[in-house]
Short mmCIF file of C-alpha atoms in Angstrom, two decimals:
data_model
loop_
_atom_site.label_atom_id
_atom_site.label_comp_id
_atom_site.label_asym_id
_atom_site.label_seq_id
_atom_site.Cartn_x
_atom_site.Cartn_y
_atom_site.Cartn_z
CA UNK A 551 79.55 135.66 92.28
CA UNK A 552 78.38 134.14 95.36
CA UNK A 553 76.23 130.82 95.27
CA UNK A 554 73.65 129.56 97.99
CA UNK A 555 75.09 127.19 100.27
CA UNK A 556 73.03 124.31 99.19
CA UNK A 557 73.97 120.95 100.11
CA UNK A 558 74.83 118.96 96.82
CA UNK A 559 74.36 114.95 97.12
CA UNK A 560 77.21 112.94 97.32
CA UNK A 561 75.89 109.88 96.89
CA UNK A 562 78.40 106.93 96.85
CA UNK A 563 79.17 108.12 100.37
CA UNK A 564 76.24 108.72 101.50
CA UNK A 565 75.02 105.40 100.29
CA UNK A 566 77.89 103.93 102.53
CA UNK A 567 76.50 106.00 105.71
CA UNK A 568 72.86 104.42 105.13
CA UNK A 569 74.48 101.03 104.83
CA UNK A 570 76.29 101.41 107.86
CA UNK A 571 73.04 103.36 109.89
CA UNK A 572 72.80 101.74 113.18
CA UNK A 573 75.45 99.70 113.01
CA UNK A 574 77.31 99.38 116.55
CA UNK A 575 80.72 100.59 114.75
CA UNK A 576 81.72 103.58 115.14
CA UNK A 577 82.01 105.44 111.83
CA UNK A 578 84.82 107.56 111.14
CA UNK A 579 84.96 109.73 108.46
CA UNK A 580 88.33 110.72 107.21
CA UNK A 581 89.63 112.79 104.29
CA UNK A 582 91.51 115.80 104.03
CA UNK A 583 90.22 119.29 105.05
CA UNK A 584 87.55 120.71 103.33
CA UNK A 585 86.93 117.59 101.59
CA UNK A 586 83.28 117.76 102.09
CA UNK A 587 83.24 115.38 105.60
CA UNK A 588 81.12 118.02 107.76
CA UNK A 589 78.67 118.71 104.79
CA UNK A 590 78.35 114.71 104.14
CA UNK A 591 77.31 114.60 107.51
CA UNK A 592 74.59 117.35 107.26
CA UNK A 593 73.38 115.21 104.06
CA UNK A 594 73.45 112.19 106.70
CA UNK A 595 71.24 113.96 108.45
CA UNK A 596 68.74 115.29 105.64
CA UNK A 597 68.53 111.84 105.19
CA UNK A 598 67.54 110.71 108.86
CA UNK A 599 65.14 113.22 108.82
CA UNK A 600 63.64 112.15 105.67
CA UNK A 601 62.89 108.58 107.12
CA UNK A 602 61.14 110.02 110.52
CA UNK A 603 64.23 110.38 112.73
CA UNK A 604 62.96 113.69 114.93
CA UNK A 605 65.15 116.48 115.54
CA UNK A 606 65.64 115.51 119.57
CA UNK A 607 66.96 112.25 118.53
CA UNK A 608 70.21 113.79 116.40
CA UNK A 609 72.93 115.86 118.56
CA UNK A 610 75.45 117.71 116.38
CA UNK A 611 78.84 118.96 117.78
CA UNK A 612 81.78 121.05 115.51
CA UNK A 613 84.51 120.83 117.93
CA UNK A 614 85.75 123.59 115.61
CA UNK A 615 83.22 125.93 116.75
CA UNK A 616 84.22 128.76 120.11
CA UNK A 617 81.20 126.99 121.48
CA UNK A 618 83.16 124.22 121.73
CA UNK A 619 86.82 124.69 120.81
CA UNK A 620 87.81 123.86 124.83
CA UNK A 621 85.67 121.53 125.49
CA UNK A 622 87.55 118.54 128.06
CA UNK A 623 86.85 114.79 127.48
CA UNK A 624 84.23 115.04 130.50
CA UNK A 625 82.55 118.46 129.17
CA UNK A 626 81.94 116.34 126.03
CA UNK A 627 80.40 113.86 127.50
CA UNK A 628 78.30 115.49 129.87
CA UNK A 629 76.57 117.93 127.14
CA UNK A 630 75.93 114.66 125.32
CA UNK A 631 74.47 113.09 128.34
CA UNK A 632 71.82 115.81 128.94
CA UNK A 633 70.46 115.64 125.49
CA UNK A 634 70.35 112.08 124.81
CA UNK A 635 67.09 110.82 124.41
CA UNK A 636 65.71 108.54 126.97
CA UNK A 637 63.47 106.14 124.93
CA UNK A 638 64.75 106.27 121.08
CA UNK A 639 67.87 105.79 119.88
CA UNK A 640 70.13 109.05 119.21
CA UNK A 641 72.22 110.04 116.75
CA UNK A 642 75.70 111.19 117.83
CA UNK A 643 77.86 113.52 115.01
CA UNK A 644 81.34 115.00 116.41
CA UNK A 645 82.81 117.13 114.16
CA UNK A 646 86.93 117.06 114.26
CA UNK A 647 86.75 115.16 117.65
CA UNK A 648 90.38 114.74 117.50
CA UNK A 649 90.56 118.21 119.27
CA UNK A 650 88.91 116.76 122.32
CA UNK A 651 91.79 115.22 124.07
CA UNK A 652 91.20 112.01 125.48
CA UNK A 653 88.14 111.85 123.03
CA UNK A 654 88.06 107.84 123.22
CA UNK A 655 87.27 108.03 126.85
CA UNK A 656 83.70 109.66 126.02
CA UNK A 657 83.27 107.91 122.50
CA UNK A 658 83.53 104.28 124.86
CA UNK A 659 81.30 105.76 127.25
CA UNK A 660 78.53 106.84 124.84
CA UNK A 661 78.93 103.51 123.31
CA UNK A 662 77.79 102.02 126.64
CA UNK A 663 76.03 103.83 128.30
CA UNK A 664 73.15 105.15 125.45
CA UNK A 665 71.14 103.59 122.73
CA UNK A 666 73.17 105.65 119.98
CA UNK A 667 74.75 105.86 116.44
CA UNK A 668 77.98 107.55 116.37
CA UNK A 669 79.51 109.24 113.71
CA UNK A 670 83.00 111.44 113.85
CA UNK A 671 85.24 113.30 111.63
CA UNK A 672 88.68 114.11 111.65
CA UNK A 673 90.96 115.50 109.08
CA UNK A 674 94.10 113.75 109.81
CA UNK A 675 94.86 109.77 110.39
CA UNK A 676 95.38 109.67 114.15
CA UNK A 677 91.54 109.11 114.50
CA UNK A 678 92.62 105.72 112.35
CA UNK A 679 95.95 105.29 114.43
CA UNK A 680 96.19 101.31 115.83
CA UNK A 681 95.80 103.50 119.63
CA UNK A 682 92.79 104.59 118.24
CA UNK A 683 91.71 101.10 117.24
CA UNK A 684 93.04 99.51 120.21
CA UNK A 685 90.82 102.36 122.64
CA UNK A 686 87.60 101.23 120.99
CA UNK A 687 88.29 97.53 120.94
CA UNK A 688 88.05 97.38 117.30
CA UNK A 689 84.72 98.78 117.42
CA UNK A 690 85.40 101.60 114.44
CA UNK A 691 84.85 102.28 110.52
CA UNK A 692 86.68 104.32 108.24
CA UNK A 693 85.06 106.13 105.49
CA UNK A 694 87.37 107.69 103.51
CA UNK A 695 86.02 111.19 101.42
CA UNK A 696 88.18 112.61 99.17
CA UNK A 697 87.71 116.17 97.06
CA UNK A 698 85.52 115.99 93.95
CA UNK A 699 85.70 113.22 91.58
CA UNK A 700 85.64 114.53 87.63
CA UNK A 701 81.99 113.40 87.68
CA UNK A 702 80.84 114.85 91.06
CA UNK A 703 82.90 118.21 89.50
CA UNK A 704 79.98 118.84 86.88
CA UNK A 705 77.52 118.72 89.32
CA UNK A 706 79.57 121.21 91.86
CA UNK A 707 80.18 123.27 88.61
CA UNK A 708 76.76 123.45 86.88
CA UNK A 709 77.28 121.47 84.05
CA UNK A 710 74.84 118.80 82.25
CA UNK A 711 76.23 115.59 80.76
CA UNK A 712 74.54 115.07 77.71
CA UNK A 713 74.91 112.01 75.19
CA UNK A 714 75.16 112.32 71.74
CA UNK A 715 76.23 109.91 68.55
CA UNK A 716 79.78 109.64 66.81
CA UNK A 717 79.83 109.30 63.39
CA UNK A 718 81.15 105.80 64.11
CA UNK A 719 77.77 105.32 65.78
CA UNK A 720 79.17 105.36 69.41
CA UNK A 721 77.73 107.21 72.16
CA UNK A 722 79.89 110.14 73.38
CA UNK A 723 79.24 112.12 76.53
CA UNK A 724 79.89 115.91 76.21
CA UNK A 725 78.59 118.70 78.52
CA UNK A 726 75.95 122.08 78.77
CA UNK A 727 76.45 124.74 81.36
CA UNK A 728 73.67 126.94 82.53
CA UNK A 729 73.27 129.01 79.56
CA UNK A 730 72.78 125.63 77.41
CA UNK A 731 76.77 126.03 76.10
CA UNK A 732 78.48 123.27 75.12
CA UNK A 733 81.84 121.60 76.02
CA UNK A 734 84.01 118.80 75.71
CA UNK A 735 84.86 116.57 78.21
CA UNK A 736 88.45 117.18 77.53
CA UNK A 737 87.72 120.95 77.79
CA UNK A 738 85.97 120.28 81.50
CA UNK A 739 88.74 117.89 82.37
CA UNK A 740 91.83 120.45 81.98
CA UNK A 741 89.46 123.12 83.95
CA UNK A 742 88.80 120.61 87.52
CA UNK A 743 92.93 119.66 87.06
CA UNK A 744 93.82 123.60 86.62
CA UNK A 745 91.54 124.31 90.28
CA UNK A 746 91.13 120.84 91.81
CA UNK A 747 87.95 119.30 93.35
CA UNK A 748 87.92 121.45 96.88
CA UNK A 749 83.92 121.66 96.97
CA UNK A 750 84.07 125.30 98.31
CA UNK A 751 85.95 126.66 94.97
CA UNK A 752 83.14 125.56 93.25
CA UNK A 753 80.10 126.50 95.63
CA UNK A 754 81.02 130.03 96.49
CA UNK A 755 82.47 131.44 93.57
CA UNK A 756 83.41 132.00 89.84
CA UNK A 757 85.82 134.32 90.20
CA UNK A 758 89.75 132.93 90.08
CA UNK A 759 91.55 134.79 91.91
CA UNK A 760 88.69 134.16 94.69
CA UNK A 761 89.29 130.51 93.92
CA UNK A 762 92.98 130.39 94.50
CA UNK A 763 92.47 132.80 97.52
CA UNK A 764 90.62 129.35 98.67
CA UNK A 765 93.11 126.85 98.02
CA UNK A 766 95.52 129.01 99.72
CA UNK A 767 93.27 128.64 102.88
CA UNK A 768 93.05 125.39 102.73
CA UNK A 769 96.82 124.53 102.30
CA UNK A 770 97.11 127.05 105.31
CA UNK A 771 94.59 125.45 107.30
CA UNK A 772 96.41 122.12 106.70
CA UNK A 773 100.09 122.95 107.22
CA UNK A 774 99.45 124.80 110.21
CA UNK A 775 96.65 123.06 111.88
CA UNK A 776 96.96 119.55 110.51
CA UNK A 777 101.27 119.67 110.62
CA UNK A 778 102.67 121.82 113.21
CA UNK A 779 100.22 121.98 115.45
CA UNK A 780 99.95 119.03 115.65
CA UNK A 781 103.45 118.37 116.15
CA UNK A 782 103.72 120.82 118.74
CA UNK A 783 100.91 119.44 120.89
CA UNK A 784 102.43 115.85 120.48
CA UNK A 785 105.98 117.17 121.68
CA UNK A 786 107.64 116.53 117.98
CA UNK A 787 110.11 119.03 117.96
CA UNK A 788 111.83 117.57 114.86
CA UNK A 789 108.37 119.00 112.88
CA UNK A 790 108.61 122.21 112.91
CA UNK A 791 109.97 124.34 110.42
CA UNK A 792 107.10 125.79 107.59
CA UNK A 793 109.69 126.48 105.15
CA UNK A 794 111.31 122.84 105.46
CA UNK A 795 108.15 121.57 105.12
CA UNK A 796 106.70 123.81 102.11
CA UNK A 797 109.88 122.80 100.18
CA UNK A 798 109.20 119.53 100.68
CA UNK A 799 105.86 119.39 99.83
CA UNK A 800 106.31 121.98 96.61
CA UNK A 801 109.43 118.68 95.49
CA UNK A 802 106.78 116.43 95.61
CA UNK A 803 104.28 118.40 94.28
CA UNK A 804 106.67 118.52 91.34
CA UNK A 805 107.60 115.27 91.25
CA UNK A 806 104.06 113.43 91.34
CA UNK A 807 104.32 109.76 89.84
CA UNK A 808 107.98 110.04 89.76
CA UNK A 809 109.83 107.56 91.81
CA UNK A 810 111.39 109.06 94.92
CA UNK A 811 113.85 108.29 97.76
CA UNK A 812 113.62 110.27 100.47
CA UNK A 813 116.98 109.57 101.42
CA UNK A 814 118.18 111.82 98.57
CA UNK A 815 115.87 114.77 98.87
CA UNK A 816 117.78 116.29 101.84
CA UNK A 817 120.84 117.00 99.15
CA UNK A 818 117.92 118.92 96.69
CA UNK A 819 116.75 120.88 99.53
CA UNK A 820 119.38 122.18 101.20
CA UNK A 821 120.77 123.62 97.51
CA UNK A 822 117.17 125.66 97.74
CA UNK A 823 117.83 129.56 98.35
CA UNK A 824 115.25 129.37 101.23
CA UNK A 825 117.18 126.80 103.44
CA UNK A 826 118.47 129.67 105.44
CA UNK A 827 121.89 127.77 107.00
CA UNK A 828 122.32 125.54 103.87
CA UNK A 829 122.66 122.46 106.01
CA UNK A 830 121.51 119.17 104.34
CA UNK A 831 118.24 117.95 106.77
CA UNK A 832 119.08 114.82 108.02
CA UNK A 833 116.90 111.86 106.14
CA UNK A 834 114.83 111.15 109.61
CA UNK A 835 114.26 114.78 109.59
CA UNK A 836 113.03 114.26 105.89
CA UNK A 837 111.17 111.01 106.77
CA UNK A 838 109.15 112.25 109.64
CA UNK A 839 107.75 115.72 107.64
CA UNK A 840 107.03 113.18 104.71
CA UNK A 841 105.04 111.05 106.94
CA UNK A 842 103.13 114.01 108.21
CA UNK A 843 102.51 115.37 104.68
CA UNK A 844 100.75 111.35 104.56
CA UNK A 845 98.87 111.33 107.76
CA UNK A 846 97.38 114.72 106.87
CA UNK A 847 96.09 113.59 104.07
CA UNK A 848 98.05 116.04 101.52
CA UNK A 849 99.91 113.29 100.01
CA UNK A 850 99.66 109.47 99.44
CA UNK A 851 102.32 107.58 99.14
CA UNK A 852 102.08 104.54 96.60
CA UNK A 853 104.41 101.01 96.93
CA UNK A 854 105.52 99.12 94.15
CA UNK A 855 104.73 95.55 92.99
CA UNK A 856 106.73 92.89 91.19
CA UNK A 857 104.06 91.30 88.75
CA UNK A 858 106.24 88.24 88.48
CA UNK A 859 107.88 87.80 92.15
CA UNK A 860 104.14 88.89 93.54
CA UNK A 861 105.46 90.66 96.52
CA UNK A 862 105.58 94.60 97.31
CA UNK A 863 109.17 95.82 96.75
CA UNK A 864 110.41 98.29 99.64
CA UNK A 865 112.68 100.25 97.56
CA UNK A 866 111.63 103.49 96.20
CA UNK A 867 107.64 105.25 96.22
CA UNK A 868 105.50 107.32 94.25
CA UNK A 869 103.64 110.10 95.92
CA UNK A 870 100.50 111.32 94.22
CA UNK A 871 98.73 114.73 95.97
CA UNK A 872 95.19 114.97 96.96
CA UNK A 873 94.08 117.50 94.82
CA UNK A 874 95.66 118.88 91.67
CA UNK A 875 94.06 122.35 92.77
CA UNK A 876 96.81 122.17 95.47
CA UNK A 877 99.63 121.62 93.83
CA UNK A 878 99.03 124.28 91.02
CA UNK A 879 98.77 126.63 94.26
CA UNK A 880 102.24 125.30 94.98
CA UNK A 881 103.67 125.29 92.08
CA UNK A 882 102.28 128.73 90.70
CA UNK A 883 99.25 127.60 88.28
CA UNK A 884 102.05 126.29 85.69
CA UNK A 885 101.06 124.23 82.98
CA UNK A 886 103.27 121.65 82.31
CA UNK A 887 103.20 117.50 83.22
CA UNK A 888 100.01 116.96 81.68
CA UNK A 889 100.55 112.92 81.88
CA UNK A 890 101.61 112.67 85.69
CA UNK A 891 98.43 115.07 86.43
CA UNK A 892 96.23 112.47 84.80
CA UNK A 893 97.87 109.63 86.30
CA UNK A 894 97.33 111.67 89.64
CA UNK A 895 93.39 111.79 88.86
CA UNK A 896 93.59 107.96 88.06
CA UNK A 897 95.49 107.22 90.80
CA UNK A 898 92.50 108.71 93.09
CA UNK A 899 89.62 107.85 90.98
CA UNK A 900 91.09 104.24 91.41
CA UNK A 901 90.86 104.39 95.31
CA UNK A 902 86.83 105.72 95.25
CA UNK A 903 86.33 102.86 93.35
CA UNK A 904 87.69 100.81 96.43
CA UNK A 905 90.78 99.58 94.97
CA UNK A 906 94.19 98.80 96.33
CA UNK A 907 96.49 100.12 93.99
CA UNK A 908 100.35 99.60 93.58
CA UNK A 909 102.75 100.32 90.96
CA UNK A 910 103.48 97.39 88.75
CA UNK A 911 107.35 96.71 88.29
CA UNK A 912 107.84 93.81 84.83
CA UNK A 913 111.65 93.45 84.97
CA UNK A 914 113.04 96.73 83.61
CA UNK A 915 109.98 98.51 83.02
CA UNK A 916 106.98 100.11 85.10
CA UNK A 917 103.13 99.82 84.97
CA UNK A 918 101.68 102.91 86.13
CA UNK A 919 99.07 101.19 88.07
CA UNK A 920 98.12 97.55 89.73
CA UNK A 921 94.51 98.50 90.95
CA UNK A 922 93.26 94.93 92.91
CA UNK A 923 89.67 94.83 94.20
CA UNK A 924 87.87 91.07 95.50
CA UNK A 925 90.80 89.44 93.94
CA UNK A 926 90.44 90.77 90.25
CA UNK A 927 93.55 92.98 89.17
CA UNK A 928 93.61 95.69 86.29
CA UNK A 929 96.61 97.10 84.94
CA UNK A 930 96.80 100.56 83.74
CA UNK A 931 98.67 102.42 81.84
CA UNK A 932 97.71 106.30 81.69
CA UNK A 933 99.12 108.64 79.01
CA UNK A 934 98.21 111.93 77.13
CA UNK A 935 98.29 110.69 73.91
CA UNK A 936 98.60 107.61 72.21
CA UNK A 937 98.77 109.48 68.54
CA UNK A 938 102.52 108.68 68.33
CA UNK A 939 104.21 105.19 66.98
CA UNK A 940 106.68 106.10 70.09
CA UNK A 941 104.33 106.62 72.56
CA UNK A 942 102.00 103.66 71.59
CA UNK A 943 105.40 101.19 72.03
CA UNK A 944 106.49 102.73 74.95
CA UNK A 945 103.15 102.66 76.88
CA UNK A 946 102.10 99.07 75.27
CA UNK A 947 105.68 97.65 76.35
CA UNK A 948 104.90 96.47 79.84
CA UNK A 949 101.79 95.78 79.45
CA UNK A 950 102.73 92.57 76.64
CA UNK A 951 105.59 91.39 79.28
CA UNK A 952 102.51 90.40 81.24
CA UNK A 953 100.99 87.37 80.64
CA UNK A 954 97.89 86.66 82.63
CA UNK A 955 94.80 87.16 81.84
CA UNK A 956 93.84 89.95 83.78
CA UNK A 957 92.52 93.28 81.78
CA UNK A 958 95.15 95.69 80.42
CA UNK A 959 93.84 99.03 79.92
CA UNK A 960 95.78 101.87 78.76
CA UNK A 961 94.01 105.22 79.79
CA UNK A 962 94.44 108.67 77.21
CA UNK A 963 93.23 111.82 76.91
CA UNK A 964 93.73 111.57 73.02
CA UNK A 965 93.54 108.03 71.97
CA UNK A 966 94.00 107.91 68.47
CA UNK A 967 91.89 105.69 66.12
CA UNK A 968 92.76 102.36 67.35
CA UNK A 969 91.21 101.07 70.59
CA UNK A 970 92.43 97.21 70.39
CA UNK A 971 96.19 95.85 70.67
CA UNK A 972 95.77 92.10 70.81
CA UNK A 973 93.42 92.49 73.57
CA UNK A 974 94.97 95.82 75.04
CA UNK A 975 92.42 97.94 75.28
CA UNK A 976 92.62 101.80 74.65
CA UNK A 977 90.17 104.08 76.33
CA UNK A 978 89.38 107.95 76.75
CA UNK A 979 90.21 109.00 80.46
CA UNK A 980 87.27 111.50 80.30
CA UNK A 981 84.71 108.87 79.53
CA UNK A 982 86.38 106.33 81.90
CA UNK A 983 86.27 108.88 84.87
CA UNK A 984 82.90 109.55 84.26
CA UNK A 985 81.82 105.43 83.60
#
């Protein structure tokens, strides 16, 4: 069943926009494709229009659109030109300007030679590349979107957070949809890991099939437009092979919080039945379609930390996807991983809330997460359960080798009855995501 294409708020972005409104930085808004970056930007412009901004003052250009798709640097440039307005400032929004070669050339020009506000999107980094930077003298800010947070999903999804009290007089959050039914948050949870947080799945239909009929677009839409042609228009000829690069994205896909070295996935590849000449890709080859897999936005890749030494260790990384929707697509809906999905969701919920998260090494043991915002630090552990004597020592282990005084949080979908382990604290993921 079809929905109406209205726009739904997103406000901690859009809160960053207004911040930033007439700022002379150039704000670029990043995120992977079909995010939500064009629709922020008609919310952007709700907004302008809200507070008086008339509708000669704001140009809007989708270089995505046949209007537009072959427009040159000094096409761009010109069309801008005739509609600026003469006596109020105007509000610039390019839409995937990196498909305007040479697009710096007319984003420096507007800069100087109107009273305007620019804002662009692009759905891979080379809008955020240092040649980037370096073409607008420093001039530029990022604003990263990513897909749907857990709490943005109920919105997206038509669901009501209501508050009700436990029996041990604590206030629990559960959920309504449209017909007044209930659910629990753990319930709601497993549904936005199962399909993802892709607005689109959840503004334009129920149906599932229809829904992973999306995804697949999307995943299209990124390995081909994002990946190899990109590739091919920068001259990389060592990108482009789509089976290559769907192995290696499905390994990581299936490997998500594990530690990898890319120097050893050529061997696991080339053993694959769809590695036609069974030849081992060389580790650069590996590197470089890893890095693109990054710059696209499909996959981040995370460092790790020595708590004690203090210093980011260069061996090994953990790669967590964008959206969990994704890699189900990839890996063919299966259930199965349930504690490296969450840690996946924590890993990105952790970045919205503007940290800089790292893994955390303690000697011989790992902490899933270092998350370090204005010089405060939180370690994390994140588990399914903590229900188990086993469990509870194995995910409480690292966290007592650590002995500042910094919070230690361990993060579960089913916590158990204690919430306290000599100041460890134990906390339901659901109600955490949705804090």
């Amino acid at each position: 069943m079809a929905r109406a294409l209205e726009l739904i708020n997103r406000e901690s972005y859009l809160k960053k926009l207004i911040a930033f409104k007439d700022d002379e930085m150039v704000k670029v808004i990043t995120g992977v494709r079909r995010c939500g970056k064009s629709r922020l930007l008609k919310l952007f412009v709700q907004y302008l229009q809200s507070q008086g901004v008339t509708t000669d003052q704001i140009i809007e250009i989708n270089l995505e659109s046949y209007e537009f798709a072959n427009f040159t640097c000094d096409e761009l440039y010109h069309y801008v030109k005739q509609r600026v307005c003469k006596d109020k400032k105007t509000y610039i929004f390019l839409d995937e300007l990196q498909r305007v070669k040479n697009f710096e050339n007319a984003v420096n020009a507007f800069r100087v030679d109107f009273d305007c506000d620019i804002y662009v999107t692009g759905s891979n980094s080379y809008l955020l590349s240092s040649e980037y930077a370096t073409y607008l003298s420093g001039r530029c800010l990022e604003i990263k979107v990513y897909p749907l947070s857990f709490k943005e999903f109920f919105s997206f999804a038509n669901y009501t957070i209501k508050e009700k009290s436990s029996f041990e007089g604590e206030i629990e959050k559960y959920a309504v949809n449209e017909k007044g039914e209930p659910f629990t948050l753990k319930e709601l949870l497993i549904r936005y890991i199962r399909l993802g947080g892709l607005p689109g799945i959840y503004r334009n239909t129920y149906d599932f099939d229809e829904q992973v009929q999306y995804i697949e677009s999307v995943y299209e839409a990124i390995f081909n437009r994002d990946i190899l042609e990109r590739a091919r228009i920068t001259g990389d000829k060592a990108v482009g092979d789509p089976i290559l690069l769907k192995r290696l994205a499905t390994f990581l896909s299936d490997n998500i919080g594990s530690n990898i070295s890319l120097s050893n996935i050529s061997k696991v590849i080339a053993n694959e039945d769809l590695i036609a000449d069974k030849k081992n890709p060389s580790v650069n080859t590996i590197i470089k379609y890893a890095n693109y897999l990054v710059t696209s936005y499909f996959f981040y890749d995370i460092k790790r930390y020595d708590v004690r030494g203090k210093n980011l260790l260069k061996s090994l990384s953990k790669y967590y996807i964008i959206d969990t929707g994704l890699r189900n697509y990839l890996l063919g809906f299966r259930s199965q991983d349930m504690g490296h999905l969450l840690e996946n969701i924590v890993y990105f919920e952790l970045l919205r809330r503007g940290y800089v998260v790292a893994v955390g090494k303690v000697g011989d043991l790992e902490v899933d997460f270092v998350a370090t915002k204005n010089g405060q630090k939180i370690y994390i552990q994140v588990t399914q359960s903590m229900l188990s004597e086993d469990v509870i020592s194995r995910e409480l282990a690292p966290l007592r080798k650590i002995d500042d005084n910094y919070q230690k949080l361990v993060l579960a979908l089913d916590c158990g009855l204690q919430k306290d382990y000599d100041g460890i604290e134990v906390k339901d993921v659901c109600q955490w995501l949705l804090n």
